[in-house]
């Protein structure tokens, strides 16, 4: 792409983009405020999450915790229950730490400086830039997937966005474009443009305000840009859950390891390298259980896809008639006993939630 074209486009880019935004932007509640708490809440919730999915969570959290002080006073289990279904549960735990830091170290006020925002738990460059620009009008550009795509296509930047070292070029380009008098509008506009107009597949080039000058459109490279060569390697896991029931009680366990879903609850779990059926399981790790309980139901395979792994899960419900045997299982596997009706109050993964909603006729 020649330098003269870059200069000419850059002179009009921000004005054209902001004009497009004012006409086409979606009406979203966090755009009606410059309150850094509200912006922080929305940005963390919307990470790796579509607006349509994240909006109900945003409203739910804002109602439960209208300010950073009330958020800092929350307990982790309460947050995880509200967060249930969003995934990436470390975000919720980091938010609690962050809220406490704001209250304890900054007297309940989010810092206005980009670099100080970066010091807060769970806030990276993107979120810090969003808060700094939206709340405090600092000319700090945001960089997310939408922004990479827009800049790559319009300016013909062919650097691989999966390589962090290449982000410097994108940041430099964004810094050269962001207007000092309207950094908040610019950042909102470029992200919205990527979300609505310059979408990943089949972008709306025929009605694009940049179609005459866009590098990708002029060279028919919409399917090539942005360049992203690195593919995520996915781990395949096989989970075998045992729901152990005695009358109106059931055994559960809080996940405390560094594995997925820390702080959430599930049942006794046996993980296997390959898919197994009940008969195979009771010949191995689960033999102890089959001696004390009777199989009531077994589920079909649940497939659960995460960013870095795919989980295939089966659920087996065992009824233990003998109270002594129930206690033996509880002690041996360090499980917690709760009433079946209390399951709804526990924070659980989306995988567990699917099972509880579809496969628990016996419990109800």
Short mmCIF file of C-alpha atoms in Angstrom, two decimals:
data_model
loop_
_atom_site.label_atom_id
_atom_site.label_comp_id
_atom_site.label_asym_id
_atom_site.label_seq_id
_atom_site.Cartn_x
_atom_site.Cartn_y
_atom_site.Cartn_z
CA UNK A 1 0.00 0.00 0.00
CA UNK A 2 1.58 3.32 -1.01
CA UNK A 3 2.37 6.02 1.55
CA UNK A 4 0.38 8.77 -0.21
CA UNK A 5 -2.78 6.71 -0.01
CA UNK A 6 -2.20 6.08 3.68
CA UNK A 7 -1.78 9.78 4.42
CA UNK A 8 -4.86 10.83 2.44
CA UNK A 9 -7.03 8.18 4.07
CA UNK A 10 -5.75 8.96 7.58
CA UNK A 11 -6.80 12.60 7.25
CA UNK A 12 -10.45 11.64 6.84
CA UNK A 13 -10.59 8.28 8.59
CA UNK A 14 -11.59 9.37 12.11
CA UNK A 15 -14.20 11.89 10.93
CA UNK A 16 -15.78 9.41 8.53
CA UNK A 17 -15.73 6.67 11.14
CA UNK A 18 -17.31 8.79 13.88
CA UNK A 19 -19.99 10.05 11.49
CA UNK A 20 -20.82 6.45 10.59
CA UNK A 21 -20.98 5.57 14.30
CA UNK A 22 -23.38 8.35 15.20
CA UNK A 23 -25.79 7.09 12.55
CA UNK A 24 -25.43 3.33 13.04
CA UNK A 25 -24.49 2.72 16.68
CA UNK A 26 -26.52 0.38 18.84
CA UNK A 27 -28.33 1.76 21.88
CA UNK A 28 -26.42 0.12 24.74
CA UNK A 29 -26.72 1.18 28.39
CA UNK A 30 -23.00 1.57 29.10
CA UNK A 31 -22.77 4.16 26.33
CA UNK A 32 -24.96 6.57 28.29
CA UNK A 33 -22.42 7.13 31.04
CA UNK A 34 -18.78 7.94 31.70
CA UNK A 35 -18.84 6.22 35.10
CA UNK A 36 -15.65 4.10 35.14
CA UNK A 37 -17.30 1.45 37.32
CA UNK A 38 -20.10 0.88 34.81
CA UNK A 39 -17.64 0.88 31.91
CA UNK A 40 -15.33 -1.54 33.72
CA UNK A 41 -18.28 -3.83 34.44
CA UNK A 42 -19.43 -3.84 30.82
CA UNK A 43 -15.97 -4.34 29.34
CA UNK A 44 -15.08 -7.30 31.55
CA UNK A 45 -18.45 -8.99 30.95
CA UNK A 46 -18.18 -8.50 27.18
CA UNK A 47 -14.73 -10.05 26.90
CA UNK A 48 -15.06 -13.19 24.74
CA UNK A 49 -18.83 -12.61 24.85
CA UNK A 50 -21.35 -11.35 22.30
CA UNK A 51 -23.30 -8.24 23.25
CA UNK A 52 -26.60 -10.09 22.97
CA UNK A 53 -25.42 -12.67 25.49
CA UNK A 54 -23.62 -10.23 27.78
CA UNK A 55 -26.33 -7.58 28.11
CA UNK A 56 -28.58 -9.55 30.52
CA UNK A 57 -25.54 -10.27 32.70
CA UNK A 58 -24.57 -6.60 32.71
CA UNK A 59 -28.05 -5.59 33.84
CA UNK A 60 -28.12 -8.33 36.45
CA UNK A 61 -24.74 -7.35 37.92
CA UNK A 62 -25.48 -3.63 37.91
CA UNK A 63 -28.74 -4.26 39.76
CA UNK A 64 -27.04 -6.48 42.34
CA UNK A 65 -23.98 -4.21 42.69
CA UNK A 66 -24.78 -0.61 41.72
CA UNK A 67 -21.30 0.65 42.63
CA UNK A 68 -17.78 -0.57 43.21
CA UNK A 69 -18.20 -0.57 47.00
CA UNK A 70 -21.12 -3.00 46.88
CA UNK A 71 -19.19 -5.16 44.41
CA UNK A 72 -16.18 -5.25 46.73
CA UNK A 73 -18.43 -6.43 49.58
CA UNK A 74 -19.75 -9.40 47.60
CA UNK A 75 -18.62 -12.96 48.29
CA UNK A 76 -17.10 -15.14 45.59
CA UNK A 77 -19.87 -17.74 45.54
CA UNK A 78 -22.46 -15.00 45.04
CA UNK A 79 -20.51 -13.62 42.08
CA UNK A 80 -19.96 -17.02 40.50
CA UNK A 81 -23.67 -17.81 40.71
CA UNK A 82 -24.52 -14.54 38.95
CA UNK A 83 -21.78 -15.21 36.40
CA UNK A 84 -22.97 -18.76 35.71
CA UNK A 85 -23.15 -19.48 31.99
CA UNK A 86 -20.70 -16.78 30.83
CA UNK A 87 -17.60 -18.96 31.04
CA UNK A 88 -14.04 -17.79 31.76
CA UNK A 89 -14.90 -17.75 35.47
CA UNK A 90 -11.52 -16.30 36.40
CA UNK A 91 -12.92 -13.00 35.14
CA UNK A 92 -15.47 -12.94 37.96
CA UNK A 93 -12.87 -13.81 40.59
CA UNK A 94 -10.48 -11.17 39.24
CA UNK A 95 -13.28 -8.58 39.29
CA UNK A 96 -13.79 -9.14 43.00
CA UNK A 97 -10.08 -8.61 43.66
CA UNK A 98 -10.08 -5.53 41.43
CA UNK A 99 -13.08 -3.99 43.19
CA UNK A 100 -11.40 -4.48 46.55
CA UNK A 101 -8.22 -2.85 45.22
CA UNK A 102 -10.18 0.18 43.98
CA UNK A 103 -11.91 0.52 47.35
CA UNK A 104 -8.87 -0.09 49.54
CA UNK A 105 -6.09 1.53 47.51
CA UNK A 106 -7.90 4.26 45.55
CA UNK A 107 -10.62 5.29 48.02
CA UNK A 108 -13.35 3.80 45.88
CA UNK A 109 -12.42 5.75 42.73
CA UNK A 110 -11.00 4.10 39.63
CA UNK A 111 -7.67 5.70 38.68
CA UNK A 112 -7.90 7.96 35.65
CA UNK A 113 -4.43 7.13 34.33
CA UNK A 114 -3.94 4.30 31.81
CA UNK A 115 -0.81 2.97 33.53
CA UNK A 116 -2.43 2.91 36.97
CA UNK A 117 -5.46 1.15 35.58
CA UNK A 118 -3.13 -1.56 34.27
CA UNK A 119 -2.01 -2.27 37.84
CA UNK A 120 -5.49 -3.43 38.83
CA UNK A 121 -6.26 -7.14 38.87
CA UNK A 122 -7.77 -8.46 35.64
CA UNK A 123 -7.34 -5.21 33.71
CA UNK A 124 -5.19 -5.52 30.60
CA UNK A 125 -4.27 -3.00 27.94
CA UNK A 126 -7.61 -3.22 26.17
CA UNK A 127 -9.77 -2.66 29.27
CA UNK A 128 -7.43 0.04 30.60
CA UNK A 129 -7.65 1.87 27.28
CA UNK A 130 -11.43 1.57 27.24
CA UNK A 131 -11.82 3.02 30.74
CA UNK A 132 -9.19 5.72 30.17
CA UNK A 133 -10.80 6.90 26.94
CA UNK A 134 -14.50 6.39 27.69
CA UNK A 135 -14.40 7.80 31.24
CA UNK A 136 -11.50 10.22 31.20
CA UNK A 137 -11.12 11.08 27.49
CA UNK A 138 -7.48 10.00 27.33
CA UNK A 139 -6.32 9.46 23.72
CA UNK A 140 -5.41 5.81 24.26
CA UNK A 141 -6.54 3.46 21.45
CA UNK A 142 -8.25 0.17 22.16
CA UNK A 143 -7.09 -2.96 20.36
CA UNK A 144 -9.39 -5.94 20.09
CA UNK A 145 -10.36 -8.37 17.34
CA UNK A 146 -12.67 -5.86 15.72
CA UNK A 147 -10.00 -3.17 15.65
CA UNK A 148 -7.34 -5.51 14.25
CA UNK A 149 -9.72 -6.50 11.47
CA UNK A 150 -10.71 -2.94 10.53
CA UNK A 151 -7.16 -1.58 10.49
CA UNK A 152 -5.77 -4.62 8.72
CA UNK A 153 -8.32 -4.49 5.92
CA UNK A 154 -8.52 -0.75 5.38
CA UNK A 155 -4.79 -0.05 5.63
CA UNK A 156 -3.50 -3.32 4.22
CA UNK A 157 -1.55 -4.37 7.32
CA UNK A 158 -0.52 -7.95 6.63
CA UNK A 159 1.25 -8.73 9.90
CA UNK A 160 0.02 -11.87 11.67
CA UNK A 161 -2.26 -10.75 14.54
CA UNK A 162 -1.69 -14.02 16.40
CA UNK A 163 1.87 -12.85 17.08
CA UNK A 164 1.87 -10.39 19.99
CA UNK A 165 5.02 -8.71 18.70
CA UNK A 166 3.08 -7.53 15.65
CA UNK A 167 0.57 -5.64 17.75
CA UNK A 168 3.03 -2.73 17.94
CA UNK A 169 2.32 -1.81 14.33
CA UNK A 170 -1.44 -1.87 14.90
CA UNK A 171 -1.13 0.21 18.07
CA UNK A 172 1.06 2.73 16.26
CA UNK A 173 -1.47 3.03 13.45
CA UNK A 174 -4.36 3.47 15.89
CA UNK A 175 -2.40 6.12 17.83
CA UNK A 176 -1.89 8.07 14.62
CA UNK A 177 -5.63 8.02 13.91
CA UNK A 178 -7.27 8.66 17.28
CA UNK A 179 -8.36 12.32 17.68
CA UNK A 180 -7.36 14.06 20.90
CA UNK A 181 -10.72 15.82 21.13
CA UNK A 182 -12.86 12.67 20.80
CA UNK A 183 -10.90 9.54 21.78
CA UNK A 184 -13.97 7.99 23.42
CA UNK A 185 -16.07 8.34 20.28
CA UNK A 186 -13.27 7.05 18.08
CA UNK A 187 -12.72 3.92 20.17
CA UNK A 188 -16.43 3.18 20.38
CA UNK A 189 -16.78 3.79 16.65
CA UNK A 190 -13.97 1.55 15.43
CA UNK A 191 -15.12 -1.36 17.59
CA UNK A 192 -18.72 -0.90 16.48
CA UNK A 193 -17.63 -0.69 12.86
CA UNK A 194 -15.90 -4.04 13.20
CA UNK A 195 -18.87 -5.57 14.99
CA UNK A 196 -21.56 -4.39 12.54
CA UNK A 197 -19.94 -3.43 9.23
CA UNK A 198 -16.50 -4.96 8.77
CA UNK A 199 -17.52 -8.36 10.12
CA UNK A 200 -15.24 -11.44 9.92
CA UNK A 201 -17.17 -13.24 7.18
CA UNK A 202 -18.99 -11.57 4.29
CA UNK A 203 -18.33 -7.95 5.33
CA UNK A 204 -20.80 -5.40 3.97
CA UNK A 205 -18.35 -3.87 1.50
CA UNK A 206 -21.03 -2.73 -0.95
CA UNK A 207 -22.37 -0.17 1.55
CA UNK A 208 -19.10 0.59 3.35
CA UNK A 209 -18.08 4.23 3.78
CA UNK A 210 -14.47 3.21 3.07
CA UNK A 211 -15.12 0.91 0.11
CA UNK A 212 -13.34 3.18 -2.41
CA UNK A 213 -10.18 3.42 -0.32
CA UNK A 214 -10.13 0.14 1.60
CA UNK A 215 -7.05 -1.92 0.72
CA UNK A 216 -8.80 -5.26 1.18
CA UNK A 217 -11.77 -4.23 -0.92
CA UNK A 218 -9.59 -2.86 -3.73
CA UNK A 219 -7.50 -6.04 -3.82
CA UNK A 220 -10.25 -8.54 -2.98
CA UNK A 221 -8.49 -9.62 0.23
CA UNK A 222 -11.42 -9.55 2.66
CA UNK A 223 -11.05 -13.29 3.30
CA UNK A 224 -7.29 -13.00 3.78
CA UNK A 225 -7.05 -10.02 6.13
CA UNK A 226 -6.43 -9.95 8.97
CA UNK A 227 -3.70 -12.59 8.82
CA UNK A 228 -3.98 -15.10 11.66
CA UNK A 229 -1.85 -18.19 11.21
CA UNK A 230 -1.56 -19.64 14.69
CA UNK A 231 -4.25 -22.20 15.47
CA UNK A 232 -5.29 -23.03 19.00
CA UNK A 233 -4.44 -26.59 19.97
CA UNK A 234 -7.43 -28.15 21.68
CA UNK A 235 -7.21 -30.71 24.44
CA UNK A 236 -9.80 -33.52 24.45
CA UNK A 237 -11.06 -34.60 27.88
CA UNK A 238 -13.51 -37.25 29.05
CA UNK A 239 -15.42 -36.53 32.27
CA UNK A 240 -17.45 -39.14 34.15
CA UNK A 241 -19.61 -37.61 36.86
CA UNK A 242 -21.29 -39.56 39.64
CA UNK A 243 -24.26 -37.91 41.35
CA UNK A 244 -24.54 -39.78 44.65
CA UNK A 245 -28.03 -39.50 46.17
CA UNK A 246 -29.44 -40.60 49.53
CA UNK A 247 -33.13 -39.80 49.95
CA UNK A 248 -33.37 -35.99 49.59
CA UNK A 249 -29.63 -35.30 49.83
CA UNK A 250 -26.85 -35.32 47.25
CA UNK A 251 -23.06 -35.11 47.34
CA UNK A 252 -21.24 -32.25 45.60
CA UNK A 253 -17.72 -30.89 45.50
CA UNK A 254 -16.30 -27.40 45.06
CA UNK A 255 -13.57 -27.20 42.43
CA UNK A 256 -10.49 -25.76 44.11
CA UNK A 257 -7.65 -26.64 41.77
CA UNK A 258 -6.11 -24.47 39.08
CA UNK A 259 -8.17 -26.36 36.51
CA UNK A 260 -11.28 -24.91 34.84
CA UNK A 261 -14.31 -23.75 36.85
CA UNK A 262 -12.47 -23.00 40.09
CA UNK A 263 -14.97 -22.11 42.81
CA UNK A 264 -17.86 -23.79 40.96
CA UNK A 265 -19.60 -26.96 42.14
CA UNK A 266 -19.98 -30.32 40.44
CA UNK A 267 -20.31 -33.98 41.38
CA UNK A 268 -17.72 -36.64 42.07
CA UNK A 269 -15.60 -36.76 38.93
CA UNK A 270 -13.48 -39.45 37.35
CA UNK A 271 -11.57 -38.22 34.32
CA UNK A 272 -10.45 -40.73 31.72
CA UNK A 273 -8.13 -40.64 28.72
CA UNK A 274 -10.74 -42.32 26.53
CA UNK A 275 -14.53 -42.51 26.53
CA UNK A 276 -15.86 -45.18 28.89
CA UNK A 277 -19.22 -46.71 29.74
CA UNK A 278 -20.52 -47.54 33.21
CA UNK A 279 -19.40 -51.15 33.06
CA UNK A 280 -15.87 -50.06 32.28
CA UNK A 281 -15.80 -47.49 35.03
CA UNK A 282 -16.95 -49.83 37.79
CA UNK A 283 -14.08 -52.15 36.95
CA UNK A 284 -11.70 -49.35 37.85
CA UNK A 285 -12.00 -46.14 39.88
CA UNK A 286 -15.75 -46.38 40.39
CA UNK A 287 -15.87 -49.99 41.66
CA UNK A 288 -16.04 -48.73 45.25
CA UNK A 289 -19.22 -46.82 44.39
CA UNK A 290 -20.97 -49.70 42.67
CA UNK A 291 -20.53 -51.80 45.81
CA UNK A 292 -22.46 -49.23 47.87
CA UNK A 293 -24.99 -47.77 45.48
CA UNK A 294 -27.34 -48.68 42.65
CA UNK A 295 -27.30 -47.06 39.22
CA UNK A 296 -30.53 -45.08 38.71
CA UNK A 297 -29.88 -43.17 35.51
CA UNK A 298 -27.06 -42.61 33.05
CA UNK A 299 -26.96 -39.69 30.66
CA UNK A 300 -26.09 -39.44 27.04
CA UNK A 301 -22.79 -37.81 26.12
CA UNK A 302 -22.62 -34.07 26.71
CA UNK A 303 -20.19 -32.22 24.44
CA UNK A 304 -18.88 -28.97 25.91
CA UNK A 305 -16.55 -26.77 23.88
CA UNK A 306 -14.15 -24.33 25.54
CA UNK A 307 -11.46 -22.18 23.95
CA UNK A 308 -8.58 -24.58 24.58
CA UNK A 309 -10.36 -27.84 25.21
CA UNK A 310 -13.36 -29.95 24.31
CA UNK A 311 -15.03 -31.99 27.04
CA UNK A 312 -17.16 -35.08 26.59
CA UNK A 313 -19.10 -35.76 29.79
CA UNK A 314 -21.38 -38.48 31.06
CA UNK A 315 -23.43 -38.37 34.25
CA UNK A 316 -24.30 -41.42 36.33
CA UNK A 317 -26.78 -41.13 39.18
CA UNK A 318 -26.33 -43.61 42.02
CA UNK A 319 -28.83 -44.09 44.84
CA UNK A 320 -27.33 -45.17 48.16
CA UNK A 321 -30.01 -46.54 50.46
CA UNK A 322 -27.74 -47.07 53.43
CA UNK A 323 -26.84 -43.94 55.38
CA UNK A 324 -23.58 -45.46 56.57
CA UNK A 325 -22.49 -46.21 53.01
CA UNK A 326 -23.43 -42.68 51.97
CA UNK A 327 -21.20 -41.28 54.72
CA UNK A 328 -18.34 -43.56 53.69
CA UNK A 329 -18.45 -42.17 50.13
CA UNK A 330 -18.72 -38.64 51.43
CA UNK A 331 -15.64 -39.04 53.63
CA UNK A 332 -13.52 -41.03 51.18
CA UNK A 333 -13.88 -38.49 48.35
CA UNK A 334 -14.10 -35.35 50.55
CA UNK A 335 -17.54 -34.39 49.28
CA UNK A 336 -20.16 -32.02 50.70
CA UNK A 337 -23.70 -33.06 51.48
CA UNK A 338 -26.57 -30.76 50.56
CA UNK A 339 -30.31 -31.01 50.06
CA UNK A 340 -31.27 -31.75 46.47
CA UNK A 341 -33.41 -28.60 46.41
CA UNK A 342 -30.28 -26.55 47.21
CA UNK A 343 -28.62 -27.44 43.91
CA UNK A 344 -30.23 -24.42 42.27
CA UNK A 345 -28.45 -22.07 44.66
CA UNK A 346 -24.96 -23.34 43.83
CA UNK A 347 -22.75 -21.81 41.13
CA UNK A 348 -22.17 -24.49 38.50
CA UNK A 349 -20.60 -24.66 35.05
CA UNK A 350 -22.75 -24.47 31.95
CA UNK A 351 -22.06 -28.18 31.44
CA UNK A 352 -23.48 -29.00 34.86
CA UNK A 353 -26.39 -26.65 34.31
CA UNK A 354 -27.31 -28.45 31.08
CA UNK A 355 -27.40 -31.75 32.90
CA UNK A 356 -29.42 -30.44 35.85
CA UNK A 357 -32.00 -28.99 33.50
CA UNK A 358 -32.36 -32.02 31.23
CA UNK A 359 -31.51 -35.16 33.14
CA UNK A 360 -32.73 -34.89 36.70
CA UNK A 361 -36.33 -36.12 36.61
CA UNK A 362 -35.39 -38.55 39.33
CA UNK A 363 -34.39 -35.70 41.63
CA UNK A 364 -37.57 -33.74 41.15
#
